[in-house]
């Protein structure tokens, strides 16, 4: 997404306790892109942690006045928000978000959007799974309009699990794997590249491990954590199967991704990992060269 780089920088500044600088970036993100749940959530965390409780109350009221709802599980579970929970503005937003979340989850359905469907017999088939807190529109805007993928047959899958307003996630991993497997069953898996971004890459990885008919996997800034136990498969499970991983050197998940890469390689998978220097949990605007190398590798 076009705000990913800015958001990643704000998150990094928060970890360095440079809250004012982070908040300035978040304000710019909201001005440019609107009331993004991730930016608002981090703003509230900054207010809570820095003791700016009155400003936190103002932001809470502003969010509610604009009819915005946020992920209630994150609101309720994030300890960084503890200082704000005593205010009725917080409880009002939480209650409103719970109601909207339940309504959205009830209505949500798996959606499939095909890009270049007319060339499905002559192009590569790539099934692309979005990350947490986004949707297929942002995936198309980010990865199809401006990269080498625009010339391929790309199948974008939108989750049926609500995250916030018109944004979705894959938090129920077992359900996510089953949903994507059901979509895969309608395509020719022998020529399919399964791809995912961030949390979508985490899900794609699990689908790959549990689906023998998929032999090509593309992981973009994967949010991988504690993968070793899941890779305890017989050596023959890796035969003829390829994995291409793209991760940022400064990505919060980088250490885990690198450890997973080593496990995969030792298990016999044909795997390549590309590390983008000075890059966090986002993909640079121009990633055509890296993606092209990945698609060649996965042919």
PDB file of N, CA and C in Angstrom, residues 106-179:
ATOM      1  N   UNK A 106     -20.824 -10.801   9.826  1.00  0.00           N
ATOM      2  CA  UNK A 106     -22.011 -11.548   9.395  1.00  0.00           C
ATOM      3  C   UNK A 106     -22.208 -11.414   7.883  1.00  0.00           C
ATOM      4  N   UNK A 107     -21.929 -10.227   7.350  1.00  0.00           N
ATOM      5  CA  UNK A 107     -22.153  -9.963   5.927  1.00  0.00           C
ATOM      6  C   UNK A 107     -20.972 -10.365   5.039  1.00  0.00           C
ATOM      7  N   UNK A 108     -19.785 -10.467   5.633  1.00  0.00           N
ATOM      8  CA  UNK A 108     -18.567 -10.680   4.838  1.00  0.00           C
ATOM      9  C   UNK A 108     -18.589 -12.017   4.107  1.00  0.00           C
ATOM     10  N   UNK A 109     -18.098 -12.007   2.881  1.00  0.00           N
ATOM     11  CA  UNK A 109     -17.993 -13.217   2.068  1.00  0.00           C
ATOM     12  C   UNK A 109     -16.627 -13.237   1.386  1.00  0.00           C
ATOM     13  N   UNK A 110     -16.130 -14.433   1.135  1.00  0.00           N
ATOM     14  CA  UNK A 110     -14.917 -14.560   0.334  1.00  0.00           C
ATOM     15  C   UNK A 110     -15.201 -13.989  -1.051  1.00  0.00           C
ATOM     16  N   UNK A 111     -14.275 -13.177  -1.551  1.00  0.00           N
ATOM     17  CA  UNK A 111     -14.443 -12.612  -2.881  1.00  0.00           C
ATOM     18  C   UNK A 111     -13.218 -12.932  -3.729  1.00  0.00           C
ATOM     19  N   UNK A 112     -13.469 -13.124  -5.004  1.00  0.00           N
ATOM     20  CA  UNK A 112     -12.399 -13.439  -5.941  1.00  0.00           C
ATOM     21  C   UNK A 112     -12.420 -12.417  -7.070  1.00  0.00           C
ATOM     22  N   UNK A 113     -11.301 -11.763  -7.306  1.00  0.00           N
ATOM     23  CA  UNK A 113     -11.191 -10.766  -8.370  1.00  0.00           C
ATOM     24  C   UNK A 113     -10.058 -11.168  -9.300  1.00  0.00           C
ATOM     25  N   UNK A 114     -10.382 -11.335 -10.575  1.00  0.00           N
ATOM     26  CA  UNK A 114      -9.377 -11.782 -11.541  1.00  0.00           C
ATOM     27  C   UNK A 114      -8.874 -10.617 -12.388  1.00  0.00           C
ATOM     28  N   UNK A 115      -7.576 -10.518 -12.485  1.00  0.00           N
ATOM     29  CA  UNK A 115      -6.903  -9.513 -13.305  1.00  0.00           C
ATOM     30  C   UNK A 115      -6.333 -10.220 -14.526  1.00  0.00           C
ATOM     31  N   UNK A 116      -6.649  -9.717 -15.709  1.00  0.00           N
ATOM     32  CA  UNK A 116      -6.213 -10.352 -16.969  1.00  0.00           C
ATOM     33  C   UNK A 116      -6.782 -11.765 -17.111  1.00  0.00           C
ATOM     34  N   UNK A 117      -8.042 -11.924 -16.771  1.00  0.00           N
ATOM     35  CA  UNK A 117      -8.664 -13.251 -16.865  1.00  0.00           C
ATOM     36  C   UNK A 117      -8.657 -13.784 -18.285  1.00  0.00           C
ATOM     37  N   UNK A 118      -8.665 -12.878 -19.257  1.00  0.00           N
ATOM     38  CA  UNK A 118      -8.707 -13.307 -20.659  1.00  0.00           C
ATOM     39  C   UNK A 118      -7.436 -14.019 -21.103  1.00  0.00           C
ATOM     40  N   UNK A 119      -6.335 -13.834 -20.337  1.00  0.00           N
ATOM     41  CA  UNK A 119      -5.081 -14.475 -20.771  1.00  0.00           C
ATOM     42  C   UNK A 119      -4.693 -15.620 -19.840  1.00  0.00           C
ATOM     43  N   UNK A 120      -5.665 -16.185 -19.149  1.00  0.00           N
ATOM     44  CA  UNK A 120      -5.359 -17.216 -18.165  1.00  0.00           C
ATOM     45  C   UNK A 120      -4.711 -18.449 -18.791  1.00  0.00           C
ATOM     46  N   UNK A 121      -4.899 -18.655 -20.095  1.00  0.00           N
ATOM     47  CA  UNK A 121      -4.297 -19.817 -20.744  1.00  0.00           C
ATOM     48  C   UNK A 121      -2.913 -19.545 -21.301  1.00  0.00           C
ATOM     49  N   UNK A 122      -2.527 -18.266 -21.337  1.00  0.00           N
ATOM     50  CA  UNK A 122      -1.223 -17.919 -21.901  1.00  0.00           C
ATOM     51  C   UNK A 122      -0.292 -17.233 -20.905  1.00  0.00           C
ATOM     52  N   UNK A 123      -0.844 -16.718 -19.796  1.00  0.00           N
ATOM     53  CA  UNK A 123      -0.038 -16.031 -18.774  1.00  0.00           C
ATOM     54  C   UNK A 123       0.213 -16.969 -17.595  1.00  0.00           C
ATOM     55  N   UNK A 124       1.076 -16.522 -16.699  1.00  0.00           N
ATOM     56  CA  UNK A 124       1.230 -17.215 -15.431  1.00  0.00           C
ATOM     57  C   UNK A 124      -0.025 -17.019 -14.599  1.00  0.00           C
ATOM     58  N   UNK A 125      -0.419 -18.031 -13.839  1.00  0.00           N
ATOM     59  CA  UNK A 125      -1.525 -17.917 -12.900  1.00  0.00           C
ATOM     60  C   UNK A 125      -0.946 -17.661 -11.515  1.00  0.00           C
ATOM     61  N   UNK A 126      -1.313 -16.527 -10.924  1.00  0.00           N
ATOM     62  CA  UNK A 126      -0.803 -16.164  -9.601  1.00  0.00           C
ATOM     63  C   UNK A 126      -1.988 -15.859  -8.694  1.00  0.00           C
ATOM     64  N   UNK A 127      -2.124 -16.612  -7.612  1.00  0.00           N
ATOM     65  CA  UNK A 127      -3.160 -16.330  -6.633  1.00  0.00           C
ATOM     66  C   UNK A 127      -2.532 -15.489  -5.518  1.00  0.00           C
ATOM     67  N   UNK A 128      -3.060 -14.271  -5.315  1.00  0.00           N
ATOM     68  CA  UNK A 128      -2.465 -13.306  -4.399  1.00  0.00           C
ATOM     69  C   UNK A 128      -3.386 -13.063  -3.198  1.00  0.00           C
ATOM     70  N   UNK A 129      -2.824 -13.233  -2.002  1.00  0.00           N
ATOM     71  CA  UNK A 129      -3.584 -13.112  -0.756  1.00  0.00           C
ATOM     72  C   UNK A 129      -3.148 -11.843  -0.026  1.00  0.00           C
ATOM     73  N   UNK A 130      -4.096 -10.969   0.260  1.00  0.00           N
ATOM     74  CA  UNK A 130      -3.779  -9.680   0.877  1.00  0.00           C
ATOM     75  C   UNK A 130      -3.361  -9.833   2.340  1.00  0.00           C
ATOM     76  N   UNK A 131      -2.816  -8.763   2.902  1.00  0.00           N
ATOM     77  CA  UNK A 131      -2.384  -8.765   4.291  1.00  0.00           C
ATOM     78  C   UNK A 131      -3.487  -8.379   5.252  1.00  0.00           C
ATOM     79  N   UNK A 132      -3.140  -8.264   6.511  1.00  0.00           N
ATOM     80  CA  UNK A 132      -4.112  -7.954   7.572  1.00  0.00           C
ATOM     81  C   UNK A 132      -4.511  -6.475   7.515  1.00  0.00           C
ATOM     82  N   UNK A 133      -5.801  -6.237   7.597  1.00  0.00           N
ATOM     83  CA  UNK A 133      -6.289  -4.873   7.652  1.00  0.00           C
ATOM     84  C   UNK A 133      -6.299  -4.156   6.323  1.00  0.00           C
ATOM     85  N   UNK A 134      -6.449  -4.899   5.236  1.00  0.00           N
ATOM     86  CA  UNK A 134      -6.534  -4.260   3.924  1.00  0.00           C
ATOM     87  C   UNK A 134      -7.614  -4.961   3.097  1.00  0.00           C
ATOM     88  N   UNK A 135      -7.608  -4.764   1.772  1.00  0.00           N
ATOM     89  CA  UNK A 135      -8.625  -5.374   0.918  1.00  0.00           C
ATOM     90  C   UNK A 135      -8.076  -5.540  -0.488  1.00  0.00           C
ATOM     91  N   UNK A 136      -8.857  -6.153  -1.354  1.00  0.00           N
ATOM     92  CA  UNK A 136      -8.372  -6.448  -2.698  1.00  0.00           C
ATOM     93  C   UNK A 136      -8.080  -5.180  -3.493  1.00  0.00           C
ATOM     94  N   UNK A 137      -8.809  -4.082  -3.215  1.00  0.00           N
ATOM     95  CA  UNK A 137      -8.599  -2.847  -3.974  1.00  0.00           C
ATOM     96  C   UNK A 137      -7.189  -2.321  -3.759  1.00  0.00           C
ATOM     97  N   UNK A 138      -6.744  -2.316  -2.508  1.00  0.00           N
ATOM     98  CA  UNK A 138      -5.394  -1.843  -2.223  1.00  0.00           C
ATOM     99  C   UNK A 138      -4.346  -2.779  -2.798  1.00  0.00           C
ATOM    100  N   UNK A 139      -4.629  -4.070  -2.778  1.00  0.00           N
ATOM    101  CA  UNK A 139      -3.699  -5.039  -3.370  1.00  0.00           C
ATOM    102  C   UNK A 139      -3.551  -4.775  -4.865  1.00  0.00           C
ATOM    103  N   UNK A 140      -4.676  -4.577  -5.546  1.00  0.00           N
ATOM    104  CA  UNK A 140      -4.623  -4.312  -6.990  1.00  0.00           C
ATOM    105  C   UNK A 140      -3.870  -3.023  -7.281  1.00  0.00           C
ATOM    106  N   UNK A 141      -4.143  -1.986  -6.505  1.00  0.00           N
ATOM    107  CA  UNK A 141      -3.490  -0.701  -6.712  1.00  0.00           C
ATOM    108  C   UNK A 141      -1.983  -0.789  -6.487  1.00  0.00           C
ATOM    109  N   UNK A 142      -1.580  -1.567  -5.496  1.00  0.00           N
ATOM    110  CA  UNK A 142      -0.176  -1.639  -5.116  1.00  0.00           C
ATOM    111  C   UNK A 142       0.625  -2.592  -5.992  1.00  0.00           C
ATOM    112  N   UNK A 143       0.079  -3.767  -6.260  1.00  0.00           N
ATOM    113  CA  UNK A 143       0.882  -4.818  -6.887  1.00  0.00           C
ATOM    114  C   UNK A 143       0.563  -5.064  -8.355  1.00  0.00           C
ATOM    115  N   UNK A 144      -0.570  -4.568  -8.837  1.00  0.00           N
ATOM    116  CA  UNK A 144      -0.910  -4.843 -10.231  1.00  0.00           C
ATOM    117  C   UNK A 144      -0.675  -3.641 -11.143  1.00  0.00           C
ATOM    118  N   UNK A 145      -1.054  -2.465 -10.711  1.00  0.00           N
ATOM    119  CA  UNK A 145      -0.946  -1.295 -11.580  1.00  0.00           C
ATOM    120  C   UNK A 145       0.491  -0.850 -11.807  1.00  0.00           C
ATOM    121  N   UNK A 146       1.396  -1.162 -10.849  1.00  0.00           N
ATOM    122  CA  UNK A 146       2.728  -0.580 -10.923  1.00  0.00           C
ATOM    123  C   UNK A 146       3.854  -1.607 -10.950  1.00  0.00           C
ATOM    124  N   UNK A 147       3.558  -2.870 -11.165  1.00  0.00           N
ATOM    125  CA  UNK A 147       4.616  -3.868 -11.157  1.00  0.00           C
ATOM    126  C   UNK A 147       4.475  -4.803 -12.350  1.00  0.00           C
ATOM    127  N   UNK A 148       5.453  -5.681 -12.461  1.00  0.00           N
ATOM    128  CA  UNK A 148       5.464  -6.659 -13.551  1.00  0.00           C
ATOM    129  C   UNK A 148       4.240  -7.567 -13.503  1.00  0.00           C
ATOM    130  N   UNK A 149       3.574  -7.660 -12.353  1.00  0.00           N
ATOM    131  CA  UNK A 149       2.401  -8.524 -12.220  1.00  0.00           C
ATOM    132  C   UNK A 149       1.226  -8.049 -13.066  1.00  0.00           C
ATOM    133  N   UNK A 150       1.277  -6.804 -13.515  1.00  0.00           N
ATOM    134  CA  UNK A 150       0.140  -6.271 -14.292  1.00  0.00           C
ATOM    135  C   UNK A 150      -0.063  -7.025 -15.594  1.00  0.00           C
ATOM    136  N   UNK A 151       0.960  -7.734 -16.053  1.00  0.00           N
ATOM    137  CA  UNK A 151       0.865  -8.469 -17.316  1.00  0.00           C
ATOM    138  C   UNK A 151       0.523  -9.945 -17.114  1.00  0.00           C
ATOM    139  N   UNK A 152       0.307 -10.352 -15.868  1.00  0.00           N
ATOM    140  CA  UNK A 152       0.011 -11.750 -15.588  1.00  0.00           C
ATOM    141  C   UNK A 152      -1.454 -11.936 -15.202  1.00  0.00           C
ATOM    142  N   UNK A 153      -1.896 -13.179 -15.209  1.00  0.00           N
ATOM    143  CA  UNK A 153      -3.239 -13.511 -14.735  1.00  0.00           C
ATOM    144  C   UNK A 153      -3.177 -13.643 -13.216  1.00  0.00           C
ATOM    145  N   UNK A 154      -3.684 -12.623 -12.519  1.00  0.00           N
ATOM    146  CA  UNK A 154      -3.599 -12.593 -11.055  1.00  0.00           C
ATOM    147  C   UNK A 154      -4.999 -12.738 -10.457  1.00  0.00           C
ATOM    148  N   UNK A 155      -5.128 -13.655  -9.537  1.00  0.00           N
ATOM    149  CA  UNK A 155      -6.393 -13.905  -8.857  1.00  0.00           C
ATOM    150  C   UNK A 155      -6.254 -13.353  -7.437  1.00  0.00           C
ATOM    151  N   UNK A 156      -6.958 -12.267  -7.148  1.00  0.00           N
ATOM    152  CA  UNK A 156      -6.895 -11.647  -5.827  1.00  0.00           C
ATOM    153  C   UNK A 156      -8.019 -12.190  -4.951  1.00  0.00           C
ATOM    154  N   UNK A 157      -7.668 -12.680  -3.790  1.00  0.00           N
ATOM    155  CA  UNK A 157      -8.635 -13.255  -2.865  1.00  0.00           C
ATOM    156  C   UNK A 157      -8.865 -12.285  -1.709  1.00  0.00           C
ATOM    157  N   UNK A 158     -10.111 -11.941  -1.454  1.00  0.00           N
ATOM    158  CA  UNK A 158     -10.440 -11.101  -0.298  1.00  0.00           C
ATOM    159  C   UNK A 158     -11.089 -11.953   0.782  1.00  0.00           C
ATOM    160  N   UNK A 159     -10.588 -11.824   1.991  1.00  0.00           N
ATOM    161  CA  UNK A 159     -11.052 -12.625   3.116  1.00  0.00           C
ATOM    162  C   UNK A 159     -12.510 -12.343   3.469  1.00  0.00           C
ATOM    163  N   UNK A 160     -13.129 -13.325   4.110  1.00  0.00           N
ATOM    164  CA  UNK A 160     -14.480 -13.158   4.640  1.00  0.00           C
ATOM    165  C   UNK A 160     -14.443 -12.834   6.128  1.00  0.00           C
ATOM    166  N   UNK A 161     -13.256 -12.544   6.648  1.00  0.00           N
ATOM    167  CA  UNK A 161     -13.109 -12.201   8.059  1.00  0.00           C
ATOM    168  C   UNK A 161     -12.907 -10.695   8.198  1.00  0.00           C
ATOM    169  N   UNK A 162     -13.841 -10.034   8.844  1.00  0.00           N
ATOM    170  CA  UNK A 162     -13.760  -8.580   8.987  1.00  0.00           C
ATOM    171  C   UNK A 162     -12.601  -8.179   9.888  1.00  0.00           C
ATOM    172  N   UNK A 163     -12.029  -7.024   9.600  1.00  0.00           N
ATOM    173  CA  UNK A 163     -10.992  -6.439  10.455  1.00  0.00           C
ATOM    174  C   UNK A 163     -11.461  -5.077  10.980  1.00  0.00           C
ATOM    175  N   UNK A 164     -11.777  -4.183  10.040  1.00  0.00           N
ATOM    176  CA  UNK A 164     -12.395  -2.897  10.371  1.00  0.00           C
ATOM    177  C   UNK A 164     -13.231  -2.499   9.152  1.00  0.00           C
ATOM    178  N   UNK A 165     -13.589  -1.245   9.034  1.00  0.00           N
ATOM    179  CA  UNK A 165     -14.492  -0.809   7.971  1.00  0.00           C
ATOM    180  C   UNK A 165     -13.909  -1.079   6.582  1.00  0.00           C
ATOM    181  N   UNK A 166     -14.512  -2.013   5.840  1.00  0.00           N
ATOM    182  CA  UNK A 166     -14.081  -2.403   4.493  1.00  0.00           C
ATOM    183  C   UNK A 166     -12.637  -2.894   4.464  1.00  0.00           C
ATOM    184  N   UNK A 167     -12.199  -3.484   5.561  1.00  0.00           N
ATOM    185  CA  UNK A 167     -10.865  -4.071   5.638  1.00  0.00           C
ATOM    186  C   UNK A 167     -10.989  -5.443   6.289  1.00  0.00           C
ATOM    187  N   UNK A 168     -10.109  -6.351   5.884  1.00  0.00           N
ATOM    188  CA  UNK A 168     -10.289  -7.753   6.233  1.00  0.00           C
ATOM    189  C   UNK A 168      -8.984  -8.367   6.723  1.00  0.00           C
ATOM    190  N   UNK A 169      -9.081  -9.555   7.303  1.00  0.00           N
ATOM    191  CA  UNK A 169      -7.896 -10.209   7.861  1.00  0.00           C
ATOM    192  C   UNK A 169      -8.019 -11.722   7.719  1.00  0.00           C
ATOM    193  N   UNK A 170      -6.983 -12.423   8.201  1.00  0.00           N
ATOM    194  CA  UNK A 170      -6.950 -13.885   8.156  1.00  0.00           C
ATOM    195  C   UNK A 170      -6.635 -14.419   9.552  1.00  0.00           C
ATOM    196  N   UNK A 171      -7.243 -13.797  10.589  1.00  0.00           N
ATOM    197  CA  UNK A 171      -6.880 -14.127  11.965  1.00  0.00           C
ATOM    198  C   UNK A 171      -7.229 -15.563  12.352  1.00  0.00           C
ATOM    199  N   UNK A 172      -8.302 -16.097  11.808  1.00  0.00           N
ATOM    200  CA  UNK A 172      -8.660 -17.496  12.050  1.00  0.00           C
ATOM    201  C   UNK A 172      -7.918 -18.328  11.002  1.00  0.00           C
ATOM    202  N   UNK A 173      -6.758 -18.828  11.386  1.00  0.00           N
ATOM    203  CA  UNK A 173      -5.864 -19.473  10.420  1.00  0.00           C
ATOM    204  C   UNK A 173      -6.470 -20.741   9.819  1.00  0.00           C
ATOM    205  N   UNK A 174      -7.091 -21.558  10.645  1.00  0.00           N
ATOM    206  CA  UNK A 174      -7.677 -22.809  10.145  1.00  0.00           C
ATOM    207  C   UNK A 174      -8.764 -22.519   9.115  1.00  0.00           C
ATOM    208  N   UNK A 175      -9.622 -21.556   9.422  1.00  0.00           N
ATOM    209  CA  UNK A 175     -10.673 -21.175   8.478  1.00  0.00           C
ATOM    210  C   UNK A 175     -10.067 -20.580   7.211  1.00  0.00           C
ATOM    211  N   UNK A 176      -9.024 -19.775   7.369  1.00  0.00           N
ATOM    212  CA  UNK A 176      -8.382 -19.127   6.219  1.00  0.00           C
ATOM    213  C   UNK A 176      -7.815 -20.156   5.247  1.00  0.00           C
ATOM    214  N   UNK A 177      -7.128 -21.145   5.791  1.00  0.00           N
ATOM    215  CA  UNK A 177      -6.542 -22.192   4.948  1.00  0.00           C
ATOM    216  C   UNK A 177      -7.638 -22.943   4.195  1.00  0.00           C
ATOM    217  N   UNK A 178      -8.709 -23.294   4.895  1.00  0.00           N
ATOM    218  CA  UNK A 178      -9.811 -24.019   4.254  1.00  0.00           C
ATOM    219  C   UNK A 178     -10.470 -23.174   3.164  1.00  0.00           C
ATOM    220  N   UNK A 179     -10.661 -21.886   3.424  1.00  0.00           N
ATOM    221  CA  UNK A 179     -11.286 -21.003   2.439  1.00  0.00           C
ATOM    222  C   UNK A 179     -10.446 -20.914   1.169  1.00  0.00           C
TER     223      UNK A 179
END
